Short mmCIF file of C-alpha atoms in Angstrom, two decimals:
data_model
loop_
_atom_site.label_atom_id
_atom_site.label_comp_id
_atom_site.label_asym_id
_atom_site.label_seq_id
_atom_site.Cartn_x
_atom_site.Cartn_y
_atom_site.Cartn_z
CA MET A 1 -14.84 -55.12 -67.01
CA SER A 2 -17.66 -56.23 -64.71
CA GLU A 3 -19.01 -59.75 -65.19
CA LYS A 4 -22.42 -58.34 -66.06
CA PRO A 5 -22.15 -54.85 -67.54
CA PHE A 6 -25.15 -52.53 -67.69
CA PHE A 7 -25.15 -52.30 -71.51
CA SER A 8 -24.13 -54.70 -74.25
CA VAL A 9 -23.49 -52.64 -77.38
CA VAL A 10 -24.04 -54.68 -80.55
CA ILE A 11 -22.44 -53.43 -83.78
CA PRO A 12 -22.82 -55.55 -86.94
CA VAL A 13 -20.00 -54.97 -89.42
CA TYR A 14 -20.17 -55.69 -93.13
CA ASN A 15 -17.76 -53.80 -95.40
CA LYS A 16 -17.65 -50.62 -93.31
CA GLY A 17 -13.89 -50.17 -93.24
CA PRO A 18 -13.91 -46.38 -93.75
CA HIS A 19 -16.37 -45.77 -90.90
CA ILE A 20 -16.06 -48.44 -88.21
CA GLN A 21 -13.40 -46.65 -86.13
CA ARG A 22 -15.73 -43.65 -85.82
CA SER A 23 -18.46 -45.89 -84.50
CA ILE A 24 -16.23 -47.75 -82.03
CA SER A 25 -14.65 -44.54 -80.74
CA SER A 26 -18.04 -43.00 -80.06
CA VAL A 27 -18.85 -45.95 -77.78
CA LEU A 28 -15.51 -45.97 -75.96
CA ASN A 29 -15.79 -42.21 -75.34
CA GLN A 30 -19.11 -42.48 -73.48
CA THR A 31 -19.39 -40.72 -70.12
CA PHE A 32 -21.10 -43.90 -68.84
CA GLN A 33 -18.50 -46.66 -69.01
CA ASP A 34 -20.26 -49.80 -67.72
CA PHE A 35 -20.63 -51.62 -71.02
CA GLU A 36 -19.27 -54.29 -73.30
CA VAL A 37 -18.96 -53.96 -77.07
CA ILE A 38 -19.87 -56.88 -79.34
CA LEU A 39 -18.58 -56.43 -82.89
CA VAL A 40 -20.06 -58.98 -85.27
CA ASN A 41 -17.96 -59.33 -88.42
CA ASP A 42 -20.57 -60.41 -90.95
CA ALA A 43 -18.07 -61.97 -93.40
CA SER A 44 -16.71 -58.62 -94.57
CA THR A 45 -14.64 -58.64 -97.74
CA ASP A 46 -12.98 -55.22 -97.32
CA ASN A 47 -10.61 -54.11 -94.55
CA SER A 48 -13.30 -54.04 -91.84
CA LEU A 49 -11.82 -56.95 -89.90
CA GLU A 50 -8.38 -55.35 -89.87
CA GLU A 51 -9.92 -52.11 -88.62
CA ILE A 52 -11.86 -53.68 -85.76
CA GLN A 53 -8.86 -55.78 -84.73
CA LYS A 54 -6.99 -52.52 -84.03
CA SER A 55 -9.20 -51.98 -81.00
CA THR A 56 -7.52 -53.29 -77.84
CA ASP A 57 -10.06 -52.29 -75.18
CA PRO A 58 -10.78 -55.42 -73.06
CA ARG A 59 -14.50 -54.70 -73.16
CA ILE A 60 -14.57 -55.44 -76.90
CA ARG A 61 -15.43 -58.88 -78.21
CA ILE A 62 -15.29 -59.80 -81.90
CA LEU A 63 -17.65 -62.44 -83.25
CA HIS A 64 -17.58 -63.87 -86.75
CA ARG A 65 -20.16 -65.14 -89.22
CA ASP A 66 -19.22 -67.21 -92.27
CA GLU A 67 -21.79 -65.73 -94.61
CA PRO A 68 -23.23 -62.19 -94.63
CA GLY A 69 -26.92 -61.99 -93.77
CA PRO A 70 -29.35 -59.55 -95.41
CA GLY A 71 -29.55 -56.27 -93.53
CA GLY A 72 -27.20 -57.46 -90.81
CA TYR A 73 -30.20 -58.98 -89.00
CA ALA A 74 -28.61 -62.36 -88.29
CA ALA A 75 -25.49 -60.55 -87.07
CA ARG A 76 -27.54 -58.49 -84.62
CA ASN A 77 -29.35 -61.60 -83.37
CA LEU A 78 -25.98 -63.27 -82.79
CA GLY A 79 -24.81 -60.24 -80.82
CA ILE A 80 -27.99 -60.38 -78.72
CA LYS A 81 -27.43 -64.07 -78.04
CA GLU A 82 -23.91 -63.38 -76.76
CA ALA A 83 -24.83 -60.27 -74.74
CA ARG A 84 -24.19 -60.39 -71.00
CA ALA A 85 -25.81 -57.13 -69.94
CA GLU A 86 -29.27 -56.25 -68.70
CA TRP A 87 -29.75 -53.88 -71.65
CA VAL A 88 -28.76 -54.36 -75.30
CA ALA A 89 -28.04 -51.18 -77.25
CA PHE A 90 -27.53 -51.05 -81.00
CA LEU A 91 -25.27 -48.94 -83.18
CA ASP A 92 -24.62 -49.28 -86.90
CA ALA A 93 -21.02 -49.52 -88.00
CA ASP A 94 -21.19 -46.27 -90.00
CA ASP A 95 -22.93 -44.11 -87.36
CA GLU A 96 -21.94 -42.62 -84.02
CA TRP A 97 -23.20 -41.73 -80.55
CA TYR A 98 -22.92 -38.49 -78.64
CA GLU A 99 -20.85 -38.86 -75.48
CA GLU A 100 -23.70 -38.76 -72.95
CA HIS A 101 -26.00 -41.16 -74.76
CA LEU A 102 -25.57 -44.23 -72.56
CA GLU A 103 -25.59 -42.13 -69.41
CA ARG A 104 -28.94 -40.62 -70.35
CA MET A 105 -30.34 -44.03 -71.29
CA SER A 106 -29.24 -45.50 -67.96
CA LEU A 107 -31.09 -42.69 -66.17
CA LEU A 108 -34.17 -43.37 -68.27
CA SER A 109 -34.12 -47.05 -67.29
CA GLN A 110 -34.02 -46.04 -63.62
CA LYS A 111 -36.91 -43.63 -64.07
CA TYR A 112 -39.05 -46.33 -65.70
CA PRO A 113 -37.87 -49.64 -64.19
CA ASN A 114 -40.66 -51.75 -65.72
CA ILE A 115 -39.92 -50.75 -69.32
CA ASN A 116 -38.41 -53.20 -71.82
CA PHE A 117 -37.77 -50.82 -74.72
CA MET A 118 -36.16 -47.35 -74.79
CA SER A 119 -35.09 -44.73 -77.30
CA CYS A 120 -34.36 -41.02 -77.73
CA GLY A 121 -33.85 -38.40 -80.43
CA TYR A 122 -31.39 -38.70 -83.31
CA ILE A 123 -30.03 -36.70 -86.23
CA TRP A 124 -30.02 -37.54 -89.94
CA GLN A 125 -26.88 -36.17 -91.55
CA THR A 126 -26.29 -35.70 -95.28
CA LYS A 127 -23.67 -33.72 -97.18
CA GLN A 128 -26.18 -30.89 -97.52
CA PHE A 129 -27.84 -30.67 -94.10
CA ASP A 130 -28.52 -32.11 -90.63
CA LYS A 131 -32.11 -32.96 -89.71
CA VAL A 132 -33.39 -33.72 -86.22
CA ASP A 133 -36.01 -36.48 -86.21
CA ASN A 134 -39.63 -35.33 -86.22
CA TYR A 135 -40.64 -36.97 -82.94
CA PHE A 136 -37.92 -35.10 -81.05
CA VAL A 137 -38.93 -31.79 -82.61
CA LYS A 138 -42.57 -32.29 -81.65
CA ASN A 139 -42.08 -33.78 -78.17
CA LYS A 140 -38.80 -32.60 -76.65
CA GLU A 141 -40.60 -30.18 -74.31
CA LYS A 142 -42.39 -33.11 -72.64
CA GLY A 143 -39.15 -34.42 -71.18
CA PRO A 144 -38.71 -38.16 -70.62
CA HIS A 145 -41.99 -40.01 -71.05
CA VAL A 146 -43.70 -43.30 -71.84
CA ILE A 147 -45.18 -44.00 -75.29
CA SER A 148 -48.08 -46.44 -75.62
CA ALA A 149 -48.58 -48.83 -78.54
CA CYS A 150 -51.36 -46.64 -79.97
CA GLU A 151 -49.20 -43.53 -79.64
CA TYR A 152 -46.27 -45.30 -81.27
CA LEU A 153 -48.31 -46.40 -84.28
CA SER A 154 -50.05 -43.03 -84.61
CA ASN A 155 -46.69 -41.25 -84.63
CA CYS A 156 -45.32 -43.65 -87.24
CA LEU A 157 -48.33 -42.89 -89.41
CA SER A 158 -47.57 -39.16 -89.17
CA ASP A 159 -43.87 -39.59 -90.06
CA SER A 160 -42.75 -39.15 -86.44
CA ARG A 161 -41.38 -42.57 -85.55
CA PRO A 162 -39.85 -42.27 -82.07
CA VAL A 163 -36.98 -44.71 -82.57
CA ASN A 164 -34.04 -45.41 -84.83
CA THR A 165 -31.73 -48.41 -84.67
CA ASP A 166 -28.85 -46.29 -83.39
CA VAL A 167 -30.81 -45.18 -80.29
CA ALA A 168 -32.81 -48.34 -79.56
CA CYS A 169 -32.21 -50.17 -76.28
CA VAL A 170 -33.99 -53.41 -75.39
CA ARG A 171 -34.04 -55.35 -72.14
CA SER A 172 -32.25 -58.66 -72.57
CA SER A 173 -34.90 -60.54 -70.57
CA SER A 174 -37.64 -59.75 -73.11
CA PRO A 175 -38.98 -63.08 -74.43
CA ILE A 176 -38.76 -61.94 -78.06
CA LEU A 177 -35.07 -60.99 -77.93
CA PRO A 178 -33.60 -64.25 -79.29
CA SER A 179 -35.22 -63.62 -82.69
CA LEU A 180 -35.79 -59.88 -82.49
CA PHE A 181 -34.56 -59.21 -86.03
CA PRO A 182 -36.22 -61.11 -88.91
CA ALA A 183 -33.23 -63.05 -90.20
CA GLU A 184 -35.41 -65.99 -91.24
CA GLU A 185 -37.72 -63.85 -93.36
CA LYS A 186 -34.93 -63.10 -95.89
CA ALA A 187 -35.90 -59.42 -95.98
CA LYS A 188 -33.05 -57.17 -97.06
CA ARG A 189 -34.59 -53.97 -95.72
CA GLY A 190 -36.99 -52.88 -93.01
CA GLY A 191 -35.98 -55.49 -90.45
CA ASP A 192 -35.16 -52.86 -87.85
CA LEU A 193 -38.62 -51.27 -88.20
CA HIS A 194 -40.08 -54.75 -87.82
CA ALA A 195 -38.06 -55.35 -84.65
CA TRP A 196 -39.33 -52.18 -82.97
CA LEU A 197 -42.89 -53.02 -84.05
CA LYS A 198 -42.51 -56.45 -82.43
CA MET A 199 -41.35 -54.83 -79.20
CA MET A 200 -44.32 -52.46 -79.12
CA CYS A 201 -46.90 -55.12 -79.97
CA ARG A 202 -45.51 -57.44 -77.29
CA HIS A 203 -44.82 -54.96 -74.47
CA LYS A 204 -47.37 -52.23 -75.34
CA LYS A 205 -45.12 -49.35 -74.22
CA MET A 206 -41.66 -47.86 -74.45
CA ALA A 207 -39.75 -45.06 -72.73
CA TRP A 208 -38.28 -42.08 -74.54
CA SER A 209 -35.53 -39.70 -73.42
CA ASP A 210 -35.40 -36.03 -74.43
CA HIS A 211 -31.81 -36.04 -75.68
CA ILE A 212 -30.15 -36.44 -79.07
CA GLY A 213 -28.27 -39.70 -78.85
CA ALA A 214 -26.87 -40.49 -82.28
CA VAL A 215 -25.98 -39.30 -85.75
CA TYR A 216 -27.35 -41.38 -88.61
CA PHE A 217 -25.07 -40.72 -91.59
CA GLN A 218 -26.69 -40.84 -95.04
CA ASP A 219 -23.48 -40.68 -97.09
CA SER A 220 -21.75 -43.87 -95.91
CA VAL A 221 -20.42 -46.66 -98.10
CA ASN A 222 -22.34 -49.90 -98.66
CA MET A 223 -25.71 -48.69 -97.33
CA VAL A 224 -28.41 -51.35 -97.60
CA THR A 225 -31.12 -48.69 -97.80
CA LYS A 226 -29.61 -47.42 -101.05
CA THR A 227 -29.08 -50.75 -102.81
CA ALA A 228 -31.43 -53.48 -101.60
CA PRO A 229 -34.90 -53.93 -103.11
CA SER A 230 -37.94 -53.56 -100.85
CA SER A 231 -39.93 -56.65 -99.99
CA PRO A 232 -43.52 -57.03 -98.74
CA CYS A 233 -42.68 -60.11 -96.66
CA LEU A 234 -42.54 -58.19 -93.37
CA MET A 235 -46.04 -56.81 -93.97
CA SER A 236 -47.69 -60.14 -94.85
CA SER A 237 -50.90 -61.52 -93.35
CA LYS A 238 -48.78 -64.06 -91.47
CA ILE A 239 -46.80 -61.24 -89.85
CA TYR A 240 -50.02 -59.39 -89.02
CA ARG A 241 -51.42 -62.44 -87.24
CA GLU A 242 -48.23 -62.83 -85.24
CA LEU A 243 -48.12 -59.19 -84.20
CA SER A 244 -51.81 -58.61 -83.52
CA GLY A 245 -52.44 -61.56 -81.21
CA GLY A 246 -52.33 -59.51 -78.01
CA LEU A 247 -53.64 -56.20 -79.37
CA ASN A 248 -56.98 -54.58 -78.64
CA ALA A 249 -59.28 -53.42 -81.47
CA GLU A 250 -57.85 -49.89 -81.71
CA GLU A 251 -54.24 -51.12 -81.66
CA ALA A 252 -55.01 -53.73 -84.34
CA LYS A 253 -56.66 -51.11 -86.55
CA LEU A 254 -53.64 -48.83 -86.27
CA LEU A 255 -51.35 -51.79 -87.01
CA ARG A 256 -53.22 -52.49 -90.26
CA LYS A 257 -52.91 -48.84 -91.27
CA TYR A 258 -49.21 -48.92 -90.45
CA LEU A 259 -48.64 -52.06 -92.53
CA ASN A 260 -50.50 -50.44 -95.44
CA MET A 261 -48.20 -47.44 -95.15
CA ARG A 262 -45.16 -49.72 -95.20
CA LEU A 263 -46.51 -51.61 -98.22
CA LYS A 264 -47.03 -48.35 -100.09
CA ALA A 265 -43.51 -47.15 -99.24
CA ALA A 266 -41.95 -50.45 -100.36
CA TRP A 267 -43.95 -50.48 -103.61
CA ILE A 268 -43.03 -46.89 -104.49
CA ASP A 269 -39.38 -47.44 -103.57
CA ASN A 270 -39.11 -50.36 -105.98
CA LEU A 271 -40.83 -48.29 -108.67
CA LYS A 272 -38.35 -45.45 -108.24
CA ARG A 273 -35.34 -47.73 -108.47
CA GLY A 274 -36.58 -49.92 -111.30
CA ASN A 275 -36.54 -53.00 -109.05
CA LYS A 276 -38.88 -55.93 -109.54
CA ASN A 277 -42.14 -55.00 -107.86
CA PHE A 278 -45.00 -56.88 -106.23
CA GLY A 279 -48.78 -56.82 -106.48
CA LEU A 280 -49.85 -54.10 -104.08
CA PRO A 281 -53.70 -54.34 -104.08
CA GLN A 282 -53.89 -57.98 -103.00
CA ARG A 283 -51.56 -57.37 -100.06
CA LEU A 284 -53.40 -54.40 -98.57
CA TYR A 285 -55.44 -54.47 -95.35
CA TRP A 286 -58.94 -53.17 -96.04
CA GLN A 287 -60.64 -53.56 -92.65
CA GLY A 288 -60.66 -50.19 -90.93
CA ASP A 289 -58.60 -48.57 -93.71
CA MET A 290 -60.83 -49.01 -96.76
CA THR A 291 -60.54 -45.50 -98.23
CA ASN A 292 -56.75 -45.55 -98.10
CA ALA A 293 -56.58 -49.11 -99.44
CA LEU A 294 -58.85 -48.14 -102.33
CA GLU A 295 -56.67 -45.13 -103.19
CA LEU A 296 -53.53 -47.29 -103.07
CA SER A 297 -55.16 -49.85 -105.35
CA PHE A 298 -55.91 -47.17 -107.92
CA LEU A 299 -52.32 -45.94 -107.54
CA ALA A 300 -50.97 -49.40 -108.30
CA LEU A 301 -53.11 -49.65 -111.43
CA SER A 302 -51.92 -46.32 -112.85
CA PRO A 303 -49.49 -46.33 -115.79
CA THR A 304 -45.89 -46.48 -114.60
CA PHE A 305 -44.73 -43.50 -116.66
CA LEU A 306 -47.41 -41.28 -115.09
CA LEU A 307 -46.41 -42.33 -111.59
CA LYS A 308 -42.73 -41.69 -112.25
CA SER A 309 -43.53 -38.27 -113.74
CA ALA A 310 -45.64 -37.36 -110.71
CA MET A 311 -42.88 -38.47 -108.30
CA ALA A 312 -40.26 -36.49 -110.22
CA LEU A 313 -42.45 -33.38 -110.09
CA LYS A 314 -43.02 -33.83 -106.38
CA ALA A 315 -39.30 -34.19 -105.75
CA LEU A 316 -38.57 -31.06 -107.80
CA ARG A 317 -41.10 -29.03 -105.84
CA ARG A 318 -39.67 -30.31 -102.56
CA ASN A 319 -36.11 -29.37 -103.56
CA ASN A 320 -37.19 -25.89 -104.66
CA ALA A 321 -39.26 -25.20 -101.55
#
């Protein structure tokens, strides 16, 4: 292994025994082989540690944490801290890469040498179907290209986010890397979305490759997105001030709309699952998004049984479509 590989692949592991070998194998089988793998055992209580210890490739390092952190964010930050490469790539312990992923990402970094953030297309896989992400469907004919901060936020608002954790690559020299994931905020969900938002607000652009890089499995064990309650802490006014410091007026307006969208999604998710909820109206951003904020406020004041009935009807129509 070279002293400074091109990629450091960070994989946080918490109770993913049935899936971790799939994830590791997909990295070791890459056509581009200049990488190291950092497995961060986040105090797993199943057989995950035994599974990762089966791997004997010298490019693999195993790090340990004494206490599991929400969302694996502290584990990812630890992996970043220990990374030796120019680029840090992420992969969840229950997902996998296609064989040419790192090769295509290395070519993208050469095409856009001043970029600090890269991604590509990905697939959502369930027991019923595979779904290619919306951004790839809409933009694959463009080929590799650069996405501005305004374009990123606009695409997020139209359900076409151009990045997923499994295909995100960040340059290790970026000044925000040491605390890229919000481990200190105690959020159990949404920390990856927050990380990519931080990258875009700081660097104002990212590069995107026109290939499918990863499979994001929706039927894995111990999925945080299926169990953890949603929190508004990553959409707070404090977070907005931190993110908007270097933005122009249009970027800041889009950021407020994006945070409102995230607040709505978190509020509805808690409602669906019967989790303890939060006051939505007082957390909304009204400047530049007044009509939407007003509609969301009325939504939050509606009787719970009516909202649940409406969501159930919407889901039924979607399934029958």
